[in-house]
Coordinates of C-alpha atoms in Angstrom, one line a residue:
M25 CA -15.5 20.1 -26.0
T26 CA -12.5 17.7 -26.2
D27 CA -11.9 15.6 -23.1
L28 CA -8.3 16.1 -22.1
S29 CA -8.5 13.9 -19.0
D30 CA -6.0 11.4 -20.4
E31 CA -3.4 14.1 -21.4
L32 CA -1.1 16.2 -19.5
L33 CA -0.6 19.9 -20.3
P34 CA 2.6 20.8 -22.1
T35 CA 3.8 22.8 -19.1
T36 CA 3.3 19.8 -16.8
R37 CA 5.2 17.5 -19.2
R38 CA 8.0 20.0 -19.3
A39 CA 8.2 20.3 -15.5
L40 CA 8.3 16.5 -15.2
L41 CA 11.0 16.2 -17.8
H42 CA 13.0 18.9 -16.1
R43 CA 12.8 17.2 -12.7
L44 CA 13.9 13.9 -14.3
A45 CA 16.8 15.6 -16.2
V46 CA 18.1 17.3 -13.1
A47 CA 18.0 14.0 -11.2
Q48 CA 19.9 12.1 -13.9
S49 CA 22.5 14.8 -14.3
E50 CA 23.1 15.7 -10.6
G51 CA 22.8 12.0 -9.6
R52 CA 25.2 11.0 -12.3
A53 CA 23.0 8.1 -13.4
P54 CA 23.8 6.3 -16.6
S55 CA 20.1 6.4 -17.3
M56 CA 16.8 7.2 -15.6
V57 CA 13.3 6.4 -16.7
A58 CA 10.0 7.6 -15.0
A59 CA 6.3 7.5 -15.5
V60 CA 3.2 9.1 -14.1
V61 CA -0.2 7.4 -13.8
R62 CA -3.4 9.3 -13.3
D63 CA -6.7 7.5 -12.4
G64 CA -5.1 4.2 -13.3
R65 CA -3.8 5.2 -16.8
P66 CA -0.3 6.1 -17.8
V67 CA -0.2 9.8 -18.8
W68 CA 3.5 10.5 -19.0
N69 CA 6.8 8.7 -19.6
G70 CA 10.2 10.2 -19.6
A71 CA 13.8 9.1 -19.9
R72 CA 17.4 10.5 -19.9
S73 CA 20.5 8.7 -20.8
M74 CA 24.3 9.1 -21.0
V75 CA 24.1 7.9 -24.6
D76 CA 23.0 10.6 -27.0
G77 CA 19.8 9.8 -28.9
H78 CA 19.3 6.5 -27.0
A79 CA 16.8 7.1 -24.2
P80 CA 15.3 3.9 -22.7
T81 CA 11.6 3.3 -23.4
A82 CA 8.9 2.2 -21.0
D83 CA 9.5 -1.4 -22.1
V84 CA 13.2 -1.6 -20.8
Q85 CA 13.6 -3.6 -17.7
Y86 CA 15.4 -2.3 -14.6
R87 CA 15.9 -4.2 -11.3
I88 CA 13.3 -2.9 -8.8
G89 CA 14.8 -4.1 -5.6
S90 CA 12.5 -4.1 -2.6
I91 CA 9.5 -3.2 -4.6
T92 CA 9.5 -7.0 -5.0
K93 CA 8.3 -7.2 -1.4
T94 CA 4.9 -5.6 -2.4
F95 CA 4.4 -8.6 -4.8
V96 CA 5.3 -11.1 -2.1
A97 CA 2.9 -9.5 0.3
V98 CA 0.1 -9.8 -2.2
L99 CA 0.8 -13.5 -2.6
V100 CA 0.5 -13.9 1.2
L101 CA -2.7 -11.9 1.4
R102 CA -4.2 -14.1 -1.3
L103 CA -3.5 -17.1 0.9
R104 CA -5.2 -15.3 3.8
D105 CA -8.2 -14.4 1.7
E106 CA -8.5 -18.0 0.6
G107 CA -8.6 -19.1 4.2
L108 CA -5.3 -21.0 4.0
L109 CA -3.7 -18.9 6.8
D110 CA -4.6 -16.2 9.2
L111 CA -2.3 -13.1 9.7
A112 CA -2.4 -13.9 13.4
D113 CA -1.0 -17.4 12.9
P114 CA 2.4 -18.1 14.3
V115 CA 4.8 -18.6 11.4
E116 CA 5.8 -22.1 12.7
R117 CA 2.3 -23.3 12.1
H118 CA 3.0 -23.2 8.4
L119 CA 6.8 -23.0 8.2
P120 CA 8.3 -24.8 11.1
G121 CA 11.9 -24.7 12.2
T122 CA 12.8 -21.1 11.2
P123 CA 14.4 -18.4 13.4
A124 CA 11.0 -16.6 13.1
D125 CA 9.3 -19.0 15.4
G126 CA 7.1 -17.1 17.8
A127 CA 6.4 -14.3 15.3
T128 CA 3.1 -14.0 13.4
V129 CA 2.6 -13.7 9.7
A130 CA 1.4 -10.1 10.1
Q131 CA 4.6 -9.3 11.9
L132 CA 6.6 -10.7 9.1
L133 CA 4.6 -8.6 6.6
S134 CA 5.1 -5.4 8.6
H135 CA 8.8 -5.9 9.5
S136 CA 7.8 -6.1 13.2
A137 CA 9.0 -9.6 13.9
G138 CA 12.3 -8.2 15.3
L139 CA 14.5 -10.2 12.9
A140 CA 17.9 -9.0 11.8
S141 CA 18.0 -6.5 8.9
E142 CA 20.4 -8.6 6.8
T143 CA 21.8 -12.1 6.4
P144 CA 25.2 -13.2 7.8
G145 CA 28.0 -12.3 5.4
P146 CA 28.9 -12.2 2.6
W147 CA 26.6 -9.4 1.5
W148 CA 23.7 -11.3 -0.1
E149 CA 22.9 -8.6 -2.7
R150 CA 26.2 -9.2 -4.5
T151 CA 26.7 -12.9 -4.1
E152 CA 25.0 -16.0 -5.4
G153 CA 22.1 -17.6 -3.6
A154 CA 23.9 -20.9 -3.6
L155 CA 25.9 -19.6 -0.6
R156 CA 22.7 -19.7 1.4
P157 CA 21.0 -23.0 0.4
A158 CA 18.8 -23.4 3.5
L159 CA 16.4 -21.1 5.4
A160 CA 18.6 -21.5 8.5
D161 CA 21.4 -19.8 6.5
L162 CA 19.5 -16.6 6.2
L163 CA 19.9 -15.4 9.9
E164 CA 22.6 -15.8 12.5
E165 CA 22.0 -19.0 14.5
E166 CA 23.1 -17.3 17.8
R167 CA 21.2 -14.1 17.5
P168 CA 18.5 -14.0 14.7
R169 CA 16.4 -11.4 16.5
R170 CA 17.3 -7.8 17.3
H171 CA 14.1 -7.0 19.1
P172 CA 11.2 -8.8 20.7
A173 CA 8.5 -9.7 18.1
G174 CA 5.7 -7.1 17.8
R175 CA 7.4 -4.3 19.6
L176 CA 8.5 -2.0 16.8
H177 CA 9.2 -1.7 13.1
H178 CA 12.7 -3.0 12.2
Y179 CA 13.2 -3.5 8.4
S180 CA 14.4 -7.0 7.6
N181 CA 15.3 -8.5 4.2
P182 CA 15.4 -12.1 5.5
T183 CA 11.9 -11.7 6.7
Y184 CA 10.6 -11.5 3.2
A185 CA 12.7 -14.5 2.2
L186 CA 10.8 -16.4 4.8
L187 CA 7.5 -15.1 3.4
G188 CA 8.5 -16.4 0.0
A189 CA 9.2 -19.8 1.5
L190 CA 5.8 -19.6 3.2
V191 CA 4.1 -19.1 -0.2
E192 CA 6.1 -22.1 -1.6
R193 CA 5.1 -24.3 1.3
L194 CA 1.4 -23.6 1.0
R195 CA 1.3 -23.6 -2.8
G196 CA 3.7 -26.4 -3.4
E197 CA 5.7 -24.7 -6.1
H198 CA 8.3 -21.9 -6.5
W199 CA 7.0 -18.5 -5.4
G200 CA 8.1 -17.0 -8.7
E201 CA 5.8 -19.4 -10.7
V202 CA 3.0 -18.6 -8.3
L203 CA 3.5 -14.9 -8.8
R204 CA 3.5 -15.3 -12.6
R205 CA 0.3 -17.3 -12.7
E206 CA -1.7 -15.7 -9.9
V207 CA -0.7 -12.0 -10.2
L208 CA 1.4 -11.0 -13.2
E209 CA -0.6 -12.8 -16.0
P210 CA -4.0 -11.6 -14.7
L211 CA -2.7 -8.0 -14.6
G212 CA -1.0 -8.2 -18.0
M213 CA 2.5 -7.7 -16.5
D214 CA 4.5 -9.8 -18.9
R215 CA 7.7 -7.7 -18.6
T216 CA 8.1 -8.4 -14.8
T217 CA 10.5 -11.3 -14.3
L218 CA 12.9 -12.9 -11.8
L219 CA 15.8 -12.6 -14.1
P220 CA 16.3 -9.9 -16.8
E221 CA 14.9 -10.4 -20.3
H222 CA 15.9 -8.3 -23.3
P223 CA 15.7 -5.3 -23.5
H224 CA 17.1 -4.5 -20.0
A225 CA 19.5 -1.9 -18.5
G226 CA 22.9 -2.9 -17.2
G227 CA 23.7 -2.0 -13.6
F228 CA 26.6 0.3 -12.6
A229 CA 28.4 1.8 -9.7
V230 CA 29.6 5.4 -10.3
H231 CA 33.0 6.4 -8.8
P232 CA 32.4 8.9 -6.0
W233 CA 35.2 11.3 -7.1
A234 CA 35.4 10.7 -10.9
D235 CA 33.0 10.2 -13.7
V236 CA 33.8 6.6 -14.4
L237 CA 31.7 3.4 -14.1
L238 CA 32.1 0.0 -12.7
P239 CA 29.7 -2.7 -13.8
E240 CA 27.8 -4.4 -11.0
P241 CA 27.4 -8.2 -10.8
L242 CA 24.2 -9.8 -11.8
N243 CA 23.3 -12.7 -9.4
D244 CA 20.5 -15.0 -8.7
T245 CA 20.1 -14.5 -5.0
G246 CA 18.2 -17.8 -4.4
L247 CA 16.2 -17.9 -1.2
M248 CA 16.7 -14.2 -0.8
A249 CA 15.0 -13.3 -4.1
P250 CA 11.6 -12.5 -2.5
A251 CA 13.4 -9.6 -0.8
G252 CA 14.4 -7.8 -3.9
Q253 CA 15.2 -9.7 -7.1
L254 CA 12.4 -8.8 -9.6
W255 CA 13.0 -6.9 -12.8
S256 CA 10.3 -4.7 -14.3
T257 CA 9.5 -1.8 -16.6
T258 CA 7.7 1.5 -16.0
A259 CA 4.9 0.3 -18.2
D260 CA 4.4 -2.8 -16.0
L261 CA 4.7 -0.9 -12.7
A262 CA 2.1 1.6 -14.0
R263 CA -0.3 -1.3 -14.0
W264 CA 1.0 -2.4 -10.5
A265 CA 0.4 1.1 -9.2
A266 CA -3.2 1.1 -10.5
F267 CA -3.7 -2.3 -8.8
L268 CA -2.3 -1.0 -5.5
A269 CA -4.7 1.9 -5.7
D270 CA -7.9 0.1 -6.5
G271 CA -7.4 -3.7 -6.4
D272 CA -8.5 -6.1 -9.0
P273 CA -11.0 -9.0 -8.3
K274 CA -8.7 -11.3 -10.4
V275 CA -6.0 -10.8 -7.8
L276 CA -7.0 -9.0 -4.6
S277 CA -10.1 -7.1 -3.6
A278 CA -10.1 -3.3 -3.1
D279 CA -10.7 -3.9 0.6
T280 CA -7.6 -6.1 0.9
V281 CA -5.3 -3.7 -0.9
A282 CA -6.7 -0.9 1.4
E283 CA -5.7 -3.1 4.3
M284 CA -2.2 -3.3 3.0
R285 CA -1.7 0.4 3.2
R286 CA -2.9 1.0 6.7
P287 CA 0.0 1.4 9.3
A288 CA 0.5 -2.0 10.9
V289 CA 2.9 -0.8 13.6
A290 CA 2.1 2.5 15.4
P291 CA 4.4 5.3 14.2
D292 CA 6.8 6.6 16.8
T293 CA 5.4 10.2 16.7
D294 CA 2.4 12.0 15.5
D295 CA 4.5 13.9 13.0
W296 CA 5.8 10.7 11.4
T297 CA 7.3 10.9 7.9
E298 CA 7.6 7.1 7.2
T299 CA 5.8 4.0 8.5
Y300 CA 4.9 0.5 7.2
G301 CA 1.7 -1.4 6.4
L302 CA 1.4 -5.0 5.2
G303 CA 4.1 -5.0 2.5
L304 CA 3.8 -1.3 1.7
Q305 CA 5.8 1.7 2.9
L306 CA 3.9 4.8 3.7
I307 CA 5.5 8.2 3.6
R308 CA 4.5 11.8 4.0
H309 CA 5.8 14.2 1.3
D310 CA 4.8 17.7 0.4
G311 CA 1.7 17.6 2.6
R312 CA 0.3 14.3 1.2
T313 CA 0.4 10.7 2.3
L314 CA 1.9 8.3 -0.3
F315 CA 2.0 4.5 -0.3
G316 CA 4.2 2.2 -2.3
H317 CA 7.9 1.2 -1.9
S318 CA 11.4 2.1 -2.6
G319 CA 13.9 -0.3 -4.0
S320 CA 17.7 -0.8 -4.5
M321 CA 20.0 -3.6 -5.6
P322 CA 23.6 -3.2 -6.7
G323 CA 23.5 -1.2 -9.9
F324 CA 19.8 -0.1 -9.5
T325 CA 17.5 2.1 -7.5
A326 CA 13.7 2.5 -7.9
G327 CA 10.7 4.2 -6.4
L328 CA 7.0 3.7 -6.7
W329 CA 4.5 5.9 -4.9
V330 CA 0.7 6.3 -5.1
S331 CA -1.3 9.3 -3.8
E332 CA -4.9 8.1 -3.3
A333 CA -6.2 11.6 -2.7
D334 CA -4.8 12.9 -6.0
G335 CA -5.5 9.8 -8.1
L336 CA -1.8 9.9 -9.1
A337 CA 1.1 7.5 -9.0
A338 CA 4.7 7.8 -10.2
I339 CA 7.6 5.4 -10.9
A340 CA 11.3 6.2 -11.3
F341 CA 14.2 3.9 -12.1
A342 CA 17.9 4.5 -12.4
N343 CA 20.8 2.1 -13.2
A344 CA 23.3 3.3 -10.6
T345 CA 23.9 1.9 -7.2
H346 CA 23.3 5.2 -5.4
G347 CA 23.1 8.9 -6.0
S348 CA 19.9 9.2 -8.0
R349 CA 17.4 9.3 -5.1
T350 CA 14.7 7.7 -7.3
P351 CA 12.2 7.3 -4.5
L352 CA 12.3 11.1 -3.9
V353 CA 12.1 11.7 -7.6
A354 CA 8.9 9.6 -7.8
A355 CA 7.3 11.4 -4.9
E356 CA 8.2 14.8 -6.5
L357 CA 6.7 13.8 -9.8
I358 CA 3.4 13.3 -8.0
A359 CA 3.7 16.7 -6.4
I360 CA 4.6 18.4 -9.7
T361 CA 1.6 16.8 -11.5
A362 CA -0.8 17.6 -8.6
Q363 CA 0.5 21.2 -8.5
H364 CA 0.1 21.8 -12.2
E365 CA -3.1 19.9 -12.7
P366 CA -5.0 19.4 -9.4
R367 CA -7.5 16.6 -9.5
L368 CA -11.0 17.6 -10.7
P369 CA -13.7 16.4 -8.4
E370 CA -16.3 14.1 -9.9
P371 CA -19.5 15.9 -10.9
W372 CA -22.2 15.8 -8.3
R373 CA -24.9 13.4 -9.4
P374 CA -28.1 12.3 -7.6
L375 CA -28.5 8.7 -6.5
S376 CA -29.9 6.5 -9.3
E377 CA -32.4 4.9 -6.8
V378 CA -33.5 5.4 -3.3
D379 CA -34.9 3.2 -0.5
E380 CA -37.4 5.2 1.4
Q381 CA -36.6 3.3 4.7
L382 CA -33.0 4.2 4.3
L383 CA -33.8 7.8 3.5
A384 CA -35.8 8.0 6.7
L385 CA -32.7 7.1 8.6
T386 CA -30.8 10.2 7.5
G387 CA -30.3 13.4 9.4
P388 CA -29.5 14.1 13.1
W389 CA -28.7 11.4 15.6
Y390 CA -27.3 11.8 19.1
W391 CA -24.8 9.6 21.0
G392 CA -25.7 10.8 24.5
A393 CA -25.7 14.6 24.0
A394 CA -23.2 14.5 21.2
P395 CA -24.8 15.5 17.8
H396 CA -24.1 13.4 14.7
V397 CA -25.5 13.3 11.2
L398 CA -26.2 10.3 9.1
R399 CA -26.1 10.5 5.3
L400 CA -27.1 8.0 2.6
A401 CA -24.5 7.3 -0.1
A402 CA -24.5 5.3 -3.3
G403 CA -25.0 1.5 -3.0
R404 CA -26.9 1.8 0.3
A405 CA -23.8 2.9 2.1
L406 CA -24.1 5.2 5.2
E407 CA -21.8 8.0 6.4
L408 CA -21.8 9.0 10.0
S409 CA -20.1 12.3 10.8
V410 CA -19.8 14.4 14.0
L411 CA -21.2 17.9 14.3
G412 CA -19.0 20.3 16.2
R413 CA -15.7 19.5 17.8
G414 CA -14.2 16.0 18.2
G415 CA -16.2 12.8 18.3
R416 CA -16.4 9.6 16.3
G417 CA -17.5 9.0 12.7
S418 CA -17.1 6.5 10.0
R419 CA -18.3 5.2 6.6
F420 CA -20.4 2.0 6.7
R421 CA -20.7 -0.7 4.1
P422 CA -24.0 -2.5 3.7
E423 CA -24.1 -6.2 4.4
E424 CA -26.6 -8.8 3.2
D425 CA -28.0 -9.4 6.7
G426 CA -29.3 -5.8 6.9
T427 CA -26.5 -4.4 9.0
W428 CA -23.6 -2.2 8.1
T429 CA -19.8 -2.6 8.7
G430 CA -17.6 0.4 9.6
L431 CA -14.8 1.1 7.1
D432 CA -12.6 3.6 8.8
D433 CA -11.7 5.6 11.9
Y434 CA -13.0 4.5 15.3
Y435 CA -15.8 2.3 14.0
A436 CA -13.7 0.4 11.5
G437 CA -14.9 -3.2 11.5
E438 CA -17.7 -2.5 14.0
T439 CA -21.4 -3.3 13.1
L440 CA -24.1 -0.7 12.8
R441 CA -27.6 -2.1 13.4
V442 CA -31.0 -0.4 13.1
V443 CA -33.1 -1.4 16.1
R444 CA -36.8 -1.2 15.7
A445 CA -39.6 -0.9 18.3
A446 CA -42.4 -3.4 18.6
D447 CA -44.6 -1.4 16.1
G448 CA -41.8 -1.6 13.5
S449 CA -40.7 2.0 13.8
V450 CA -37.0 2.8 14.2
S451 CA -36.1 3.0 17.9
H452 CA -32.3 3.7 17.7
L453 CA -29.0 2.8 16.1
D454 CA -26.6 0.4 17.8
I455 CA -22.9 0.7 16.8
G456 CA -20.8 -1.8 18.8
S457 CA -23.1 -1.2 21.9
F458 CA -23.1 2.6 21.5
V459 CA -26.7 3.8 21.2
L460 CA -27.6 6.7 18.9
T461 CA -31.1 8.2 19.3
R462 CA -33.1 10.9 17.6
E463 CA -33.0 13.2 20.6
P464 CA -30.2 13.9 23.1
Y465 CA -30.4 11.1 25.8
G466 CA -33.8 10.0 24.7
P467 CA -36.0 8.0 24.8
A468 CA -35.0 6.9 28.3
E469 CA -35.9 3.3 27.9
V470 CA -33.1 2.7 25.3
I471 CA -30.4 4.7 27.1
P472 CA -27.8 2.4 28.8
G473 CA -27.9 3.1 32.6
G474 CA -31.3 4.9 32.3
L475 CA -31.9 8.6 33.0
D476 CA -32.4 10.8 36.0
P477 CA -36.2 10.8 36.5
Q478 CA -36.3 14.6 36.6
G479 CA -34.9 14.8 33.1
W480 CA -33.1 17.8 31.8
Q481 CA -32.9 20.5 34.5
A482 CA -31.9 24.2 34.8
Y483 CA -29.5 25.1 37.6

């Protein structure tokens, strides 16, 4: 049988093209391009243009705006993983004398440092960076903060300019050069650049009440470039989406990119629709959680989203200042693909090898009287789940010292230890001081606080 896993069905391709065509027409965009990625591989590209017979290809550059921030965040996390900084470090430890003094690196990454959303005038996106030659020029001297650091998410473009300067301070060279060498080249992204390279789209504003165009200026925004200056293609951002989903040991580990997409500031409500991680936006759309980023600069809008659960990502660009709603289009391309071609689960396969001592750990365990079950997964990983209502579970990664580290939910980061009796048999499990035993509240000698000497009783 032919394997069609790398192909989309004709009906799916038609539905995707229809959504793109509607967006370009109703949004009055000079052009729009889009792509869908499945399991790390591009499976669809589409384009619409105001010029008959001249649709942009996947190699045409568009300005990607604030998607640039995802690249800057990766550079900062590389510094953290190398031990050159800690996310809890005060910014002034590495970049002294800025208006962000008192905020941490993590707060800058998550837009929770409380800094102003924009620079003092004139509007930085349409003016040359030479107007803001120093970091002190990026925020008002009298009132750089709008909120106390760490209290809430308040989106701030100057914040990412400071992060770009932080990278330059610790690397000793321009952040764009660091990005090229450490990220773009290893990932094969040779069409992602600070300034446009042929072929690239021109940026336009569309008159609100007439179908006429106004070319937007092209500026080098200088110190503000880390907030939104990059140009890229759908082909390059397909590679970026695959990286944000799974990581790449040449750039960042899978564990670190997973850290990026966890909410860094608690959402305001349980029914949140948008929040922020470490350089990544998270949104809820059509019943699924997506991570990525939206982007806009004068003349351009962009959107990139990844659905981990579906193994899908989508990118959309338009070369108009507003109206095309490209972030929404990208999210809907994921929904369309998932609806037409839901993800096939991996075939069940038995483990390739088994450790008898680990196999003996599987089955029921009790935290007090609460029943749990422990399963053995591939690579000596363990999965603890709760039987019945409520409770705490997690997946655990094996460590070289014979312990396991929790990966998610309540036990994320906590250590699971197998405690043995004097004769070498397994006595109980210890997870961050919680004791799990093979019977409810027993044996008594390992239960914190002991047990009533009369044991279980009927009343």
